[in-house]
Amino acid sequence: MEPTIKMPKAKITKEEALAFHLEPTPGKWEVQATVPMTTQRDLSLAYSPGVAVPCEAIAENPETAYDYTNKGNLVAVISNGTAVLGLGNLGALGSKPVMEGKSVLFKRFADVNSIDIELDTEDPDEFCRAVRLMGPTFGGINLEDIKAPECFIIEQRLKEEMDIPVFHDDQHGTAVICAAGLINALHISGKKIEDVKIVLNGAGAAGIACIELLKAMGARHENCIVCDTKGVIYQGRTEGMNQWKSAHAIATDLRTLEDAMKGADVFLGVSVKGAVTQEMVASMADNPVIFAMANPDPEITPEEAHEVRVDAIVATGRSDYPNQVNNVLGFPYLFRGALDIHARAINDEMKIACAHALARLAREDVPDEVALAYGKSLTFGRDYIIPTPFDPRLIHRIPPAVAKAGMDTGAARRPIIDMEAYELSLKSRMDPTASILRGLNARARAAQNRIVFAEGDDPRVLRAAVMYQRSGFGKALVVGRHDDVKAKLEAAGLGDAVRELEVINAANTQHLQTYKDFLYKRLQRRGFDGKDVHRLAARDRHVFSALMLAHGHADGLVTGATRKSAHVLDQINHVFDADAAHGAAGITALLHKGRIVLIGDTLVHEWPDENDLATVAERAATVARHMGLEPRVAFVSFSTFGYPVSERTEKLYKAPQVLEARGVDFEYEGEMTVDVALNAHQQEAYPFCRLTGPANILIVPARHSASISTKLMQEMAGATVIGPILTGIDKPIQICSTGSTANDILNMAILASCDMA
């Protein structure tokens, strides 16, 4: 694996983390109805009297609960907070942010609805009783952050008492990903699991689960040496023992981790930083496999291990090293597969199937979007034995393997008959907009561009600039006065960031005269004299920033948060040809319910003719391709293919003819109403339509209709709006709206960095 660029690590501050959980509303998830709840009839069906019918049906046949309620796609994330991350016993309430986070991970990665539940007890009996009594509500239980040995007792008892999957992710999630990585590590080193000597350091929940799963996969009991803080767990040892450790005691004279490591093929660490020395690594067998999974710092770093053993295959729990053992590769997809067969449990066979499916995926070619996200060329080998969490194939490759194993072992209440159709349904479950946004973030991070934030007197802009730089996207250049920037950052709780940002203004740049000479040459025949040019270059931040960009002193520009877009565009036009006559256009992306639709022109053309509309369509197609979409353009109005007849629709009828004459290489059609453009069933009524599917680009008659459309979708439907994306000019410039949040401004900076033109 050859890195193409060394990207800086993202820095997350305390203030940023708290703001993320506070805004826009406290917490990380909310509840939404999936049925209409507007009329009296809706209420009568949703509640009394209509609700009595499914209640009686479920009482008669409990299996129908999966048909008439959300049980079949609902998982509880349950903890008592006794072992929260690496923070220890924070209590039930202190664990809630983590459990909320786990709930949204379920939704984000596998479209599993999830509710976090924090139980205020450390008594295993009380805990088990509470969870067991909630069983009818859920399709599965994900136990989280419960300390050992209570976690063993709780999970075992609940598995026995409940008829839905109960899964302690701290144990089995780590074990599954560890197993997947080990399958591939042994594949590379040419060894078999039944032959290798395995050393485990750390006999807590995760460690015990790891060794038990590997034994279920063929590792021999006598070849597995388990160590804890007191050394090797051997037969006859009494100190610090419990029944779970005793199950893995072997007959051996070895007493220390150092002794155990000699000649070992595999080391698994779920213990503490520094537990493994370079001497231990040097004593291992050829092609040693080292999974140093202690968090946040591994038992030994990959650099330290490779200093003494270049043949070592090393994995850690950290995202800044290759081969991250990340539980998010496992638990969402395990539960997705289990829920979809209405499983009674998640058994060893299902976990092993998950591990093998993950291992197979890592051995396949990696999609370009994944390689781009990581700034590296990822190919199967010593530094890539585990798939990355953002591999889009995970959702439709892992759950079917889990479901099949569940069906083969009798864990399924409702087997899947058509596995191919199931895989297709899984592909459709995931929101494609997430991968689009992730791809844009990845491109910006790989580009490492210098972005000018023109309005350095606005706290939102300053926060966005800090986030841009601290997120590792590149260099933030802020136009403003140093003292003012410092004061506003301090007021925002980001006082330390002033040293990180580069604050630029007309008084401290060495290029002002060059800028003025350039501007005078452009404007001297437009009625501007030397004084006018000085005022523009030295006092107008939009013009000054545009001049920086024009002279290559920055790679992109973000502005507009403090002034109306029309004014900002006028100022930028002093430096660039960013107007309708030169083919500039504003394209807005609407993201809603898993769909993305581009609308143009939302910024530049006020009343375009057919030639302008064709140009806007070409600009929108370029933006679509930058987002990874294959453009399908619809010219939309109130008429469809000539009816009703109106002179207002004539230009929309002619625009496709202009595109045809230009010989463009994307699909287009018009004129048509929005429902025909976006609805495949409506399109069936027009078999001559040239679109092969719903349009993803809508070209509207004028800027007023574009503005109305986007803002209506934003306010009434809750659509996510990205843009307007200014395209068709020489340099990347993005103009925010005056109502933008710091996060909105950051997104526009990312678009500028990606250069969507």
PDB file of C-alpha atoms in Angstrom, residues 15 38 186 221 238 307 309 314 337 384 398 482 484 505 517 548 591 596 679 704 719 749:
ATOM      1  CA  GLU A  15     -15.788  23.007  22.755  1.00  0.00           C
ATOM      2  CA  THR A  38     -52.785  14.575  10.000  1.00  0.00           C
ATOM      3  CA  LEU A 186      -2.726 -16.225   8.156  1.00  0.00           C
ATOM      4  CA  HIS A 221      -6.945 -25.194  22.999  1.00  0.00           C
ATOM      5  CA  THR A 238      -5.550 -19.829  41.876  1.00  0.00           C
ATOM      6  CA  GLU A 307      11.717  -1.747  13.659  1.00  0.00           C
ATOM      7  CA  ARG A 309      10.381  -7.371  12.565  1.00  0.00           C
ATOM      8  CA  VAL A 314       0.245  -5.458  12.587  1.00  0.00           C
ATOM      9  CA  GLY A 337     -28.806 -10.019   8.957  1.00  0.00           C
ATOM     10  CA  TYR A 384      -4.794  -4.007   4.276  1.00  0.00           C
ATOM     11  CA  ILE A 398     -22.137  -9.038   5.206  1.00  0.00           C
ATOM     12  CA  HIS A 482      -5.741  40.237  13.742  1.00  0.00           C
ATOM     13  CA  ASP A 484     -10.592  41.529  15.950  1.00  0.00           C
ATOM     14  CA  ASN A 505      -5.580  41.957   5.179  1.00  0.00           C
ATOM     15  CA  ASP A 517      -2.523  47.124 -10.921  1.00  0.00           C
ATOM     16  CA  MET A 548      -5.798  36.726  -3.683  1.00  0.00           C
ATOM     17  CA  LEU A 591     -30.690  15.930  -0.341  1.00  0.00           C
ATOM     18  CA  ILE A 596     -30.217  13.912  -4.413  1.00  0.00           C
ATOM     19  CA  ASN A 679     -41.334   9.626 -10.775  1.00  0.00           C
ATOM     20  CA  HIS A 704     -37.273  32.976  -8.975  1.00  0.00           C
ATOM     21  CA  ALA A 719     -34.308  18.794   2.826  1.00  0.00           C
ATOM     22  CA  ALA A 749     -15.361  25.581   1.887  1.00  0.00           C
TER      23      ALA A 749
END
